[in-house]
PDB file of C-alpha atoms and ligand atoms in Angstrom:
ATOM      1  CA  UNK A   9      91.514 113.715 147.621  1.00  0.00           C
ATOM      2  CA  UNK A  10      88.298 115.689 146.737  1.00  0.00           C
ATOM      3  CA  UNK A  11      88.113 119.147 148.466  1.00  0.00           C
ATOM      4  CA  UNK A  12      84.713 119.422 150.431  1.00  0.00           C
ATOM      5  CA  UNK A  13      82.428 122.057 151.781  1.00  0.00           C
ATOM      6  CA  UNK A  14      79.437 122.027 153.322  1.00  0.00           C
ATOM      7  CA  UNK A  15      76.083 124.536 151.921  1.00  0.00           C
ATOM      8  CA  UNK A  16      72.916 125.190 151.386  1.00  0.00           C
ATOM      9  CA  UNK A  17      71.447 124.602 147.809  1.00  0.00           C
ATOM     10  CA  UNK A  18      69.638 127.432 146.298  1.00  0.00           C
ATOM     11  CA  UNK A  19      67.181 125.227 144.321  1.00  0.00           C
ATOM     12  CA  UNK A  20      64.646 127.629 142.374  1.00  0.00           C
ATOM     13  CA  UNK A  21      66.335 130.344 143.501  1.00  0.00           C
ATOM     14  CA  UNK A  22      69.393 130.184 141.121  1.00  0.00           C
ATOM     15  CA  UNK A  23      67.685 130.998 137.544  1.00  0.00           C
ATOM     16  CA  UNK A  24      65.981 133.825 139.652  1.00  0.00           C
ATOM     17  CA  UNK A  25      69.903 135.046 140.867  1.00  0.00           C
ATOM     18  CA  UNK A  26      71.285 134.285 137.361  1.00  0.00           C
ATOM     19  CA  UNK A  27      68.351 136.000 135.635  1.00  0.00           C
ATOM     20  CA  UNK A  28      69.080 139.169 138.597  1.00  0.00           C
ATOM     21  CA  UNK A  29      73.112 138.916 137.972  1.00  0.00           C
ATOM     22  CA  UNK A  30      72.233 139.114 134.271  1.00  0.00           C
ATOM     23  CA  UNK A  31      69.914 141.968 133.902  1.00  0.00           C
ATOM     24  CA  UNK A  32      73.342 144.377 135.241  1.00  0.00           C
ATOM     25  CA  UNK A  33      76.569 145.381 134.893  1.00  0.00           C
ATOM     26  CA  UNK A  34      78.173 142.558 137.319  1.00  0.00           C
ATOM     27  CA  UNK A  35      82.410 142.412 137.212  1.00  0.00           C
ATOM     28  CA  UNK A  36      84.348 138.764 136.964  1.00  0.00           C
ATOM     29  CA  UNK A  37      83.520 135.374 135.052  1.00  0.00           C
ATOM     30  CA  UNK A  38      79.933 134.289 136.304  1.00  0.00           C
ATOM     31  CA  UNK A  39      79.606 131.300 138.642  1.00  0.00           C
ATOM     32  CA  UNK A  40      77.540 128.858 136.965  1.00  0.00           C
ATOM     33  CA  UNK A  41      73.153 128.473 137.981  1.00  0.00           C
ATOM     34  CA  UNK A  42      74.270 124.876 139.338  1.00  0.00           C
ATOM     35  CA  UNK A  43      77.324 125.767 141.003  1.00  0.00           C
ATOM     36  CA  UNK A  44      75.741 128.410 142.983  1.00  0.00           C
ATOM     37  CA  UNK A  45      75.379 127.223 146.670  1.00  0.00           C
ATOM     38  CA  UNK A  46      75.803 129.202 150.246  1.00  0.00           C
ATOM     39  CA  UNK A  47      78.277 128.067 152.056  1.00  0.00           C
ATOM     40  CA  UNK A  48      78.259 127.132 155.522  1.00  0.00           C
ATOM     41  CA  UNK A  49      81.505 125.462 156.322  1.00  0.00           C
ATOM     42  CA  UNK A  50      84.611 125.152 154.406  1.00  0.00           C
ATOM     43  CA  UNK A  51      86.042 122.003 155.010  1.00  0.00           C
ATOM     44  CA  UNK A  52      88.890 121.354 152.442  1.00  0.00           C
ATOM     45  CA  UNK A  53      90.640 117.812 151.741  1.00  0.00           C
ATOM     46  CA  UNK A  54      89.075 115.246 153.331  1.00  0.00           C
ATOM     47  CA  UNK A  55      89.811 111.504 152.576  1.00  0.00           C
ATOM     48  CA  UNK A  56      87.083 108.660 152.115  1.00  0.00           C
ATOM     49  CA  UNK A  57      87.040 107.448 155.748  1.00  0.00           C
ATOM     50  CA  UNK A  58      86.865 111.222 156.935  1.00  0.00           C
ATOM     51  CA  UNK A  59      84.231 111.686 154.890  1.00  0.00           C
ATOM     52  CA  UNK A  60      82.430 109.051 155.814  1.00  0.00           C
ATOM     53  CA  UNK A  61      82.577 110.304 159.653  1.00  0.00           C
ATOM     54  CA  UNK A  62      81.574 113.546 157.793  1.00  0.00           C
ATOM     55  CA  UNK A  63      78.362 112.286 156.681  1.00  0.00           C
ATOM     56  CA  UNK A  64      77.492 110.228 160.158  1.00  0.00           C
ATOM     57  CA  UNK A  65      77.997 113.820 161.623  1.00  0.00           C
ATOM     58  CA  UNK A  66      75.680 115.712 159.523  1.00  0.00           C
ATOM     59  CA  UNK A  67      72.923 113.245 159.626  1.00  0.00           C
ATOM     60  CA  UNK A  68      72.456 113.969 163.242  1.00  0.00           C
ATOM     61  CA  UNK A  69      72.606 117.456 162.687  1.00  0.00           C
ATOM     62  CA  UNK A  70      69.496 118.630 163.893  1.00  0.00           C
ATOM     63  CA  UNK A  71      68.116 122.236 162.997  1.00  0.00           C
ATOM     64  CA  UNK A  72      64.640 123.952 161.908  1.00  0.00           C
ATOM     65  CA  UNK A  73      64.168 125.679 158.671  1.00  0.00           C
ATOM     66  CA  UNK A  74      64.635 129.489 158.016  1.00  0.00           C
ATOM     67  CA  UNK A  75      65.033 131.932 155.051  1.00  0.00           C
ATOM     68  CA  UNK A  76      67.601 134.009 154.081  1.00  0.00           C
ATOM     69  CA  UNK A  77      66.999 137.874 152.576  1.00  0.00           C
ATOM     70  CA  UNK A  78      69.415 138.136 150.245  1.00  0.00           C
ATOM     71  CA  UNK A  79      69.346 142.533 150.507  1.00  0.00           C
ATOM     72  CA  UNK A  80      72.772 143.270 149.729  1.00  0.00           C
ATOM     73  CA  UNK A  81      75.713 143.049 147.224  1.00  0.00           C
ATOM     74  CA  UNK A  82      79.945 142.622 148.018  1.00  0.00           C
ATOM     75  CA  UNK A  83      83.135 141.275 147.210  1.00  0.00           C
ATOM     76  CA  UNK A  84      85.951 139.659 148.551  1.00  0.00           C
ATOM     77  CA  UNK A  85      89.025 141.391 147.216  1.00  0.00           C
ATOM     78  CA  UNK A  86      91.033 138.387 148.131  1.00  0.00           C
ATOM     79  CA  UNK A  87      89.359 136.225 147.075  1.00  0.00           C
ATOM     80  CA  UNK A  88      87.791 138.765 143.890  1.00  0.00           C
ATOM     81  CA  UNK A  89      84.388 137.564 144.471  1.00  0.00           C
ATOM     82  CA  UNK A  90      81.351 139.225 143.690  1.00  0.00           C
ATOM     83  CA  UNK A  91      78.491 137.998 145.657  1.00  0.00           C
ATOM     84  CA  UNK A  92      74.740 138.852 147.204  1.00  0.00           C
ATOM     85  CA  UNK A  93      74.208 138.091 150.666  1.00  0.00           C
ATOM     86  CA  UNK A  94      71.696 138.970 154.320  1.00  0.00           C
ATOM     87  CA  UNK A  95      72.734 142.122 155.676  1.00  0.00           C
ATOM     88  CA  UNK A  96      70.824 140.239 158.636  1.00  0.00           C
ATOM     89  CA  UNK A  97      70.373 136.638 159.157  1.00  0.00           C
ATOM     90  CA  UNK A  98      68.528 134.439 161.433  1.00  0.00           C
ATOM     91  CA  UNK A  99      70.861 133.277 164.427  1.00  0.00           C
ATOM     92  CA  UNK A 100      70.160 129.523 162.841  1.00  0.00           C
ATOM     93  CA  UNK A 101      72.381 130.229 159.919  1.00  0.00           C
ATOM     94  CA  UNK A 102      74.814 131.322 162.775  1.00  0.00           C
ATOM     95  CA  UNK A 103      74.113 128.141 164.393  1.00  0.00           C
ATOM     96  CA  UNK A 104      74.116 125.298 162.012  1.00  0.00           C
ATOM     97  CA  UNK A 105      77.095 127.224 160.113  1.00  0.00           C
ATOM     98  CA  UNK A 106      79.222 126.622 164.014  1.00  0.00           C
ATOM     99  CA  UNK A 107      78.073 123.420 164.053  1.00  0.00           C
ATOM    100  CA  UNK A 108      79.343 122.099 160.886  1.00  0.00           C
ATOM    101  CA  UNK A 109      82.112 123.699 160.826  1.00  0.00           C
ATOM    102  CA  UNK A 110      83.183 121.855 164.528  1.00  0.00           C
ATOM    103  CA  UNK A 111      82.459 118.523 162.984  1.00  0.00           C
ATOM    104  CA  UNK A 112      84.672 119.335 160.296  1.00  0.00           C
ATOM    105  CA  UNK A 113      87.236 120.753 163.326  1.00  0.00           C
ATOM    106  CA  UNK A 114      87.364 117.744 165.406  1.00  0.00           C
ATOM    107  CA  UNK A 115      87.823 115.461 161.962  1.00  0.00           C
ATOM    108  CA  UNK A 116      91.185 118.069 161.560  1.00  0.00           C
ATOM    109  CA  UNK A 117      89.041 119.946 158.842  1.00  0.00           C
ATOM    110  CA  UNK A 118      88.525 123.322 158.041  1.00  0.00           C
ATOM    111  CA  UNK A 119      90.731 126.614 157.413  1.00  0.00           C
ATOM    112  CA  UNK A 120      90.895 127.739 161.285  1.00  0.00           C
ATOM    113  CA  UNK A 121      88.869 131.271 160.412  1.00  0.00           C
ATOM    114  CA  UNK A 122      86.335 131.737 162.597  1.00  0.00           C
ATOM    115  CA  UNK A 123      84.196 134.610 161.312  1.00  0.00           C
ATOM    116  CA  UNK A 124      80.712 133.226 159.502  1.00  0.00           C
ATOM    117  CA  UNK A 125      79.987 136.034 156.255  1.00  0.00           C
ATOM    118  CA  UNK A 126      77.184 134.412 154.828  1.00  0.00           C
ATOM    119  CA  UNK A 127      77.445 134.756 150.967  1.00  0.00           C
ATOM    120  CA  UNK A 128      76.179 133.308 147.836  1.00  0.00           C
ATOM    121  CA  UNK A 129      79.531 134.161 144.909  1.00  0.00           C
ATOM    122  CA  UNK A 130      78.297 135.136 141.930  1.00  0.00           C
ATOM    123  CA  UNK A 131      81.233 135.834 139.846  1.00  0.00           C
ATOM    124  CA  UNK A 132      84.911 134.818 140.413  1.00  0.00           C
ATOM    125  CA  UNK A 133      88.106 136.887 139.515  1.00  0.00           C
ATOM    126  CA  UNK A 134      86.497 140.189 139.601  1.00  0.00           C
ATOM    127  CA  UNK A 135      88.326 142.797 139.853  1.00  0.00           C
ATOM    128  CA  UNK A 136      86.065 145.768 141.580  1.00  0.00           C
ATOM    129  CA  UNK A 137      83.096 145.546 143.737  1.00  0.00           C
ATOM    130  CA  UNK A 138      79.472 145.022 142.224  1.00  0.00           C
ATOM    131  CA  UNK A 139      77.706 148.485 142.399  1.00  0.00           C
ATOM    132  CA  UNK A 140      75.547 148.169 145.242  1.00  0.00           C
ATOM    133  CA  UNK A 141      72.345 149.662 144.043  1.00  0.00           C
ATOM    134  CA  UNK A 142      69.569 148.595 142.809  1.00  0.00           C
ATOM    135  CA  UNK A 143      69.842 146.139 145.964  1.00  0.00           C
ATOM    136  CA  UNK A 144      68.874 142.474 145.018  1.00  0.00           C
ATOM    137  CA  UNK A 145      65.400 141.762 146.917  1.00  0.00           C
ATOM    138  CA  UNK A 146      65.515 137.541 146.891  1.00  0.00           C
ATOM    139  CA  UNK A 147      64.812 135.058 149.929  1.00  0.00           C
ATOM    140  CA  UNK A 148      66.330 132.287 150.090  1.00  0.00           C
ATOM    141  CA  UNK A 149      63.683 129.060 151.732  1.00  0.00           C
ATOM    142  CA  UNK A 150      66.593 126.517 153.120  1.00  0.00           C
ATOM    143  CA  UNK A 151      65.169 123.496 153.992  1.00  0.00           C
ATOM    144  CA  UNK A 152      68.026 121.408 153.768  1.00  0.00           C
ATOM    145  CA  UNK A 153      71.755 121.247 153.263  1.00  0.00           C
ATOM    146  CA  UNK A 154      74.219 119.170 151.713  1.00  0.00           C
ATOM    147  CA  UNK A 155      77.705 118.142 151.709  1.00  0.00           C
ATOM    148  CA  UNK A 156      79.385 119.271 148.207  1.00  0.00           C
ATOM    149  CA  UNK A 157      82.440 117.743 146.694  1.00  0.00           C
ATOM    150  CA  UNK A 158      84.532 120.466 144.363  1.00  0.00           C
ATOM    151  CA  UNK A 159      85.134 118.751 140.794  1.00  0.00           C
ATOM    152  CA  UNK A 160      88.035 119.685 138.551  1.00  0.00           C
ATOM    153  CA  UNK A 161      86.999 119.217 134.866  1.00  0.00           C
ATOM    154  CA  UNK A 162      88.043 120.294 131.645  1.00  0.00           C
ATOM    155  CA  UNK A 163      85.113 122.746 131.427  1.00  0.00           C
ATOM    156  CA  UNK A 164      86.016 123.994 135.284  1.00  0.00           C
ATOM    157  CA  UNK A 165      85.266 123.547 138.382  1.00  0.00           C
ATOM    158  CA  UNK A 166      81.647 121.761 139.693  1.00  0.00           C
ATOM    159  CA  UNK A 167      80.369 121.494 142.821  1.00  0.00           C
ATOM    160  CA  UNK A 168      78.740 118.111 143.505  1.00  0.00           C
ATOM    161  CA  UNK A 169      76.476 117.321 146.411  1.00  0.00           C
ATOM    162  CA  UNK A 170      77.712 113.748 148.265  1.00  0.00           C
ATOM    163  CA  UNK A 171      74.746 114.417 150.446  1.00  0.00           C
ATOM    164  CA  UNK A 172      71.436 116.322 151.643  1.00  0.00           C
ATOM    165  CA  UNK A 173      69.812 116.438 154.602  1.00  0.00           C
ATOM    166  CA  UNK A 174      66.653 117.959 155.550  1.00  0.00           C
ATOM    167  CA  UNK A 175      66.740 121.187 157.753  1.00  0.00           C
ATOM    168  CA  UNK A 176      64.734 119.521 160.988  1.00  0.00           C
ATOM    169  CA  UNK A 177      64.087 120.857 164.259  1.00  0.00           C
TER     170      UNK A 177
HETATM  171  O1  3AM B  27      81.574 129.909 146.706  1.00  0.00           O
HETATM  172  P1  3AM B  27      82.042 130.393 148.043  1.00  0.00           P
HETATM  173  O2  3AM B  27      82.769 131.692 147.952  1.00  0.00           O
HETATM  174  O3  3AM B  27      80.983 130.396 149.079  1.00  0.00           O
HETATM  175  O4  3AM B  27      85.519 130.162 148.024  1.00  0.00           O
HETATM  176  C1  3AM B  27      85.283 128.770 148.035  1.00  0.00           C
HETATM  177  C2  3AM B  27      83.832 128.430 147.862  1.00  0.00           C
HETATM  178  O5  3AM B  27      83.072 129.323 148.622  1.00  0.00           O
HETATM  179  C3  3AM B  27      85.533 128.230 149.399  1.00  0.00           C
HETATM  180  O6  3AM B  27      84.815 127.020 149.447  1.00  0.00           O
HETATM  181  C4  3AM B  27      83.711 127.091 148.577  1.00  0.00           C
HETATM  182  C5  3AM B  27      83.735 125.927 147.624  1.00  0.00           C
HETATM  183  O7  3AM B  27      84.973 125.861 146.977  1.00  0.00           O
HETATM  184  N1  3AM B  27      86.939 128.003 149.699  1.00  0.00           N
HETATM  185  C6  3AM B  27      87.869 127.469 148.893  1.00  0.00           C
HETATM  186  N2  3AM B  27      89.047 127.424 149.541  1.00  0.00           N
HETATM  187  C7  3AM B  27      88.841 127.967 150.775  1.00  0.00           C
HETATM  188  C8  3AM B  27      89.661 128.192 151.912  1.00  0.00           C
HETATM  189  N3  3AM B  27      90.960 127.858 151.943  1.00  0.00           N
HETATM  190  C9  3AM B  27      87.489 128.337 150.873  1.00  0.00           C
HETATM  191  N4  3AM B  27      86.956 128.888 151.956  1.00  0.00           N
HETATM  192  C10 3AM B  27      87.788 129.098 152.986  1.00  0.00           C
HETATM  193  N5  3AM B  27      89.097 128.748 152.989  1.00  0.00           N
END
């Protein structure tokens, strides 16, 4: 069964982040320009007929645009991520992020956390934290969101959008 996730796609904003991620020292194995994505909801294994529901969900999903400053720099040591991210965000991230995430919920989805980090990974297996300065200095526009489907292939892992919707009040 494909593992899914919901996010928002970066669009023009990825060669800006790769060229950014490129021009310093940055720890771990880069995430590639398409695979970059913020998530909103994690959502895991999910078979055709959930998905299906999935996608009913989402198109009603109603919610207006907004941008995203991406200001700051982290990692998950867990998870030995490196990523940028909003040190604030507009409550609609907050929002839509909920919302998703409870479709997913009452379809038996998701990973039970409940704590919303907004993030965009830039590297994987990295061992130390990005040095936080310079800060990055990007917005992210999101005016719509998609449901992604994680791809194993030879080559590695790709992230695949099922799905997009437009961001809509
Ligand atoms: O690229 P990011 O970090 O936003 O880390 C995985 C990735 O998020 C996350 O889902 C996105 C697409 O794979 N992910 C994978 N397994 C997860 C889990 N068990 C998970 N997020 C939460 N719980």
């Amino acid at each position: 069964m494909p593992r899914l996730f919901f996010a928002l796609p970066l669009h023009q904003l990825a060669p800006a982040l790769i060229d950014w991620r490129e021009r310093r020292p940055w720890p771990g194995l880069p995430v590639s320009e398409r695979n970059l994505h913020l998530t909103l909801a994690f959502l895991g294994e999910a078979d055709e007929a959930t998905r299906d529901r999935l996608i009913a969900a989402a198109a009603q999903q109603r919610c207006p645009p907004f941008s995203v400053h991406l200001d700051q720099t982290g990692w998950f040591q867990r998870a030995r991520a490196a990523w940028v991210g909003p040190s604030e965000w507009p409550n609609e991230l907050n929002v839509l992020a909920r919302a998703l995430r409870r479709h997913g919920e009452k379809l038996g989805l998701g990973n039970g956390e409940q704590g919303y980090r907004p993030h965009v990974t830039l590297s994987r297996k990295a061992g130390e934290a990005p040095e936080a300065l310079p800060a990055p200095d990007l917005v992210l526009q999101a005016d719509s969101f998609c449901l992604y489907q994680s791809v194993s292939t030879p080559q590695g892992v790709s992230y695949e959008p099922i799905a997009c919707w437009p961001l809509r009040a």
